[in-house]
Amino acid sequence: MSVAPLDKMVSYHAFSPDGKQCAVSKNDEGVYIYDTGGADDTSKWKQTQVVSEHGGQVSGIDWCAKTNMIVTCGHDRNAYVWKYEDSEKAWKPTLVILRINRAATCVRWSPNGD
């Protein structure tokens, strides 16, 4: 297996429900979206977008199987829910206020998509 497009350390990742996309954190403030094309070989993956609303390292990613939305959290004490906008062909964020005084280190969707 090649790791060509994933040249940095991967700290967190989540696959889309159909396995054709993957959201990756490379130990920085960005979330890198890849079109996997269903390939196991990462050298065949194509980066489609980088979303970078976080002001610190991304420390959690999850992809909801029911809604196809992504949730991320980070050391900036924020969480974002990302929804793909077909009209813009891009992932758009909604800020979720966590009201915590430390970094958010993990985030997961519930089984029913909440």
PDB file of C-alpha atoms in Angstrom:
ATOM      1  CA  MET A   1       0.000   0.000   0.000  1.00  0.00           C
ATOM      2  CA  SER A   2       1.354   3.418  -0.952  1.00  0.00           C
ATOM      3  CA  VAL A   3       0.943   6.547   1.156  1.00  0.00           C
ATOM      4  CA  ALA A   4       1.788   9.151  -1.481  1.00  0.00           C
ATOM      5  CA  PRO A   5      -1.070  11.661  -0.943  1.00  0.00           C
ATOM      6  CA  LEU A   6      -0.882  11.225   2.811  1.00  0.00           C
ATOM      7  CA  ASP A   7       2.682  12.436   3.153  1.00  0.00           C
ATOM      8  CA  LYS A   8       2.184  13.838   6.660  1.00  0.00           C
ATOM      9  CA  MET A   9       1.287  11.958   9.795  1.00  0.00           C
ATOM     10  CA  VAL A  10      -2.421  11.172   9.926  1.00  0.00           C
ATOM     11  CA  SER A  11      -3.819  11.780  13.398  1.00  0.00           C
ATOM     12  CA  TYR A  12      -7.548  11.250  12.724  1.00  0.00           C
ATOM     13  CA  HIS A  13      -9.675  10.041   9.852  1.00  0.00           C
ATOM     14  CA  ALA A  14     -13.223   9.026   8.971  1.00  0.00           C
ATOM     15  CA  PHE A  15     -14.645   7.366   5.872  1.00  0.00           C
ATOM     16  CA  SER A  16     -17.898   8.313   4.175  1.00  0.00           C
ATOM     17  CA  PRO A  17     -20.705   5.750   4.525  1.00  0.00           C
ATOM     18  CA  ASP A  18     -20.011   4.363   1.039  1.00  0.00           C
ATOM     19  CA  GLY A  19     -16.219   4.356   1.553  1.00  0.00           C
ATOM     20  CA  LYS A  20     -15.605   6.531  -1.500  1.00  0.00           C
ATOM     21  CA  GLN A  21     -14.406   9.552   0.480  1.00  0.00           C
ATOM     22  CA  CYS A  22     -12.179  10.031   3.494  1.00  0.00           C
ATOM     23  CA  ALA A  23     -11.752  13.039   5.806  1.00  0.00           C
ATOM     24  CA  VAL A  24      -8.238  13.218   7.256  1.00  0.00           C
ATOM     25  CA  SER A  25      -6.501  15.326   9.888  1.00  0.00           C
ATOM     26  CA  LYS A  26      -2.757  15.633   9.309  1.00  0.00           C
ATOM     27  CA  ASN A  27      -1.960  16.843  12.822  1.00  0.00           C
ATOM     28  CA  ASP A  28      -2.743  20.472  11.915  1.00  0.00           C
ATOM     29  CA  GLU A  29      -5.784  22.767  11.691  1.00  0.00           C
ATOM     30  CA  GLY A  30      -7.014  21.428   8.347  1.00  0.00           C
ATOM     31  CA  VAL A  31      -9.374  18.635   7.393  1.00  0.00           C
ATOM     32  CA  TYR A  32      -8.416  17.125   4.052  1.00  0.00           C
ATOM     33  CA  ILE A  33     -11.179  15.504   2.020  1.00  0.00           C
ATOM     34  CA  TYR A  34     -10.099  12.779  -0.395  1.00  0.00           C
ATOM     35  CA  ASP A  35     -11.980  10.961  -3.138  1.00  0.00           C
ATOM     36  CA  THR A  36     -10.819   7.385  -2.586  1.00  0.00           C
ATOM     37  CA  GLY A  37     -12.567   5.965  -5.617  1.00  0.00           C
ATOM     38  CA  GLY A  38     -12.996   2.900  -3.431  1.00  0.00           C
ATOM     39  CA  ALA A  39      -9.249   2.162  -3.730  1.00  0.00           C
ATOM     40  CA  ASP A  40      -7.241   0.769  -0.831  1.00  0.00           C
ATOM     41  CA  ASP A  41      -4.069   2.207  -2.377  1.00  0.00           C
ATOM     42  CA  THR A  42      -3.844   5.803  -1.092  1.00  0.00           C
ATOM     43  CA  SER A  43      -1.620   6.829  -4.011  1.00  0.00           C
ATOM     44  CA  LYS A  44      -4.789   6.659  -6.117  1.00  0.00           C
ATOM     45  CA  TRP A  45      -6.740   8.988  -3.824  1.00  0.00           C
ATOM     46  CA  LYS A  46      -7.426  12.542  -5.026  1.00  0.00           C
ATOM     47  CA  GLN A  47      -7.677  15.466  -2.618  1.00  0.00           C
ATOM     48  CA  THR A  48     -10.909  17.333  -3.373  1.00  0.00           C
ATOM     49  CA  GLN A  49     -11.019  19.985  -0.658  1.00  0.00           C
ATOM     50  CA  VAL A  50      -9.284  21.277   2.453  1.00  0.00           C
ATOM     51  CA  VAL A  51     -11.509  22.795   5.110  1.00  0.00           C
ATOM     52  CA  SER A  52      -9.718  24.916   7.674  1.00  0.00           C
ATOM     53  CA  GLU A  53     -12.056  26.737  10.037  1.00  0.00           C
ATOM     54  CA  HIS A  54     -10.316  25.436  13.147  1.00  0.00           C
ATOM     55  CA  GLY A  55      -7.853  27.761  14.855  1.00  0.00           C
ATOM     56  CA  GLY A  56      -5.843  24.888  16.279  1.00  0.00           C
ATOM     57  CA  GLN A  57      -5.061  21.237  15.691  1.00  0.00           C
ATOM     58  CA  VAL A  58      -8.036  19.078  14.698  1.00  0.00           C
ATOM     59  CA  SER A  59      -8.423  16.363  17.327  1.00  0.00           C
ATOM     60  CA  GLY A  60     -11.493  14.445  16.212  1.00  0.00           C
ATOM     61  CA  ILE A  61     -13.438  13.609  13.043  1.00  0.00           C
ATOM     62  CA  ASP A  62     -16.543  11.530  12.450  1.00  0.00           C
ATOM     63  CA  TRP A  63     -18.688  11.006   9.352  1.00  0.00           C
ATOM     64  CA  CYS A  64     -22.389  10.358   9.929  1.00  0.00           C
ATOM     65  CA  ALA A  65     -23.721   7.298   8.120  1.00  0.00           C
ATOM     66  CA  LYS A  66     -27.305   8.588   8.163  1.00  0.00           C
ATOM     67  CA  THR A  67     -26.893  12.249   7.159  1.00  0.00           C
ATOM     68  CA  ASN A  68     -23.558  12.194   5.273  1.00  0.00           C
ATOM     69  CA  MET A  69     -22.367  15.117   7.425  1.00  0.00           C
ATOM     70  CA  ILE A  70     -18.934  15.415   9.028  1.00  0.00           C
ATOM     71  CA  VAL A  71     -18.285  16.638  12.560  1.00  0.00           C
ATOM     72  CA  THR A  72     -14.859  17.857  13.687  1.00  0.00           C
ATOM     73  CA  CYS A  73     -13.458  19.173  16.958  1.00  0.00           C
ATOM     74  CA  GLY A  74     -10.154  20.726  17.848  1.00  0.00           C
ATOM     75  CA  HIS A  75      -7.720  22.253  20.262  1.00  0.00           C
ATOM     76  CA  ASP A  76      -9.343  25.632  19.584  1.00  0.00           C
ATOM     77  CA  ARG A  77     -12.266  24.380  21.778  1.00  0.00           C
ATOM     78  CA  ASN A  78     -14.654  24.462  18.824  1.00  0.00           C
ATOM     79  CA  ALA A  79     -16.625  21.879  16.928  1.00  0.00           C
ATOM     80  CA  TYR A  80     -17.948  22.178  13.392  1.00  0.00           C
ATOM     81  CA  VAL A  81     -20.612  20.250  11.540  1.00  0.00           C
ATOM     82  CA  TRP A  82     -19.813  20.122   7.831  1.00  0.00           C
ATOM     83  CA  LYS A  83     -22.525  19.685   5.207  1.00  0.00           C
ATOM     84  CA  TYR A  84     -21.813  19.156   1.529  1.00  0.00           C
ATOM     85  CA  GLU A  85     -23.502  21.825  -0.587  1.00  0.00           C
ATOM     86  CA  ASP A  86     -24.204  20.354  -4.034  1.00  0.00           C
ATOM     87  CA  SER A  87     -24.771  23.803  -5.552  1.00  0.00           C
ATOM     88  CA  GLU A  88     -21.274  24.944  -4.523  1.00  0.00           C
ATOM     89  CA  LYS A  89     -19.592  21.527  -4.744  1.00  0.00           C
ATOM     90  CA  ALA A  90     -18.001  22.222  -1.358  1.00  0.00           C
ATOM     91  CA  TRP A  91     -18.222  21.342   2.335  1.00  0.00           C
ATOM     92  CA  LYS A  92     -19.655  24.232   4.390  1.00  0.00           C
ATOM     93  CA  PRO A  93     -19.325  24.573   8.176  1.00  0.00           C
ATOM     94  CA  THR A  94     -21.695  25.325  11.009  1.00  0.00           C
ATOM     95  CA  LEU A  95     -20.003  26.270  14.272  1.00  0.00           C
ATOM     96  CA  VAL A  96     -21.095  24.388  17.367  1.00  0.00           C
ATOM     97  CA  ILE A  97     -20.318  26.248  20.593  1.00  0.00           C
ATOM     98  CA  LEU A  98     -18.956  23.739  23.103  1.00  0.00           C
ATOM     99  CA  ARG A  99     -18.573  26.079  26.102  1.00  0.00           C
ATOM    100  CA  ILE A 100     -15.602  24.210  27.465  1.00  0.00           C
ATOM    101  CA  ASN A 101     -12.345  25.613  28.775  1.00  0.00           C
ATOM    102  CA  ARG A 102     -10.074  22.894  27.366  1.00  0.00           C
ATOM    103  CA  ALA A 103      -9.411  21.404  23.967  1.00  0.00           C
ATOM    104  CA  ALA A 104     -12.054  19.057  22.570  1.00  0.00           C
ATOM    105  CA  THR A 105     -10.280  15.771  21.958  1.00  0.00           C
ATOM    106  CA  CYS A 106     -12.950  13.444  20.602  1.00  0.00           C
ATOM    107  CA  VAL A 107     -16.227  13.726  18.737  1.00  0.00           C
ATOM    108  CA  ARG A 108     -18.684  11.086  17.482  1.00  0.00           C
ATOM    109  CA  TRP A 109     -22.135  10.987  15.918  1.00  0.00           C
ATOM    110  CA  SER A 110     -24.735   8.934  17.756  1.00  0.00           C
ATOM    111  CA  PRO A 111     -25.991   5.825  15.916  1.00  0.00           C
ATOM    112  CA  ASN A 112     -29.179   7.646  14.908  1.00  0.00           C
ATOM    113  CA  GLY A 113     -27.274  10.637  13.498  1.00  0.00           C
ATOM    114  CA  ASP A 114     -27.669  13.160  16.330  1.00  0.00           C
TER     115      ASP A 114
END
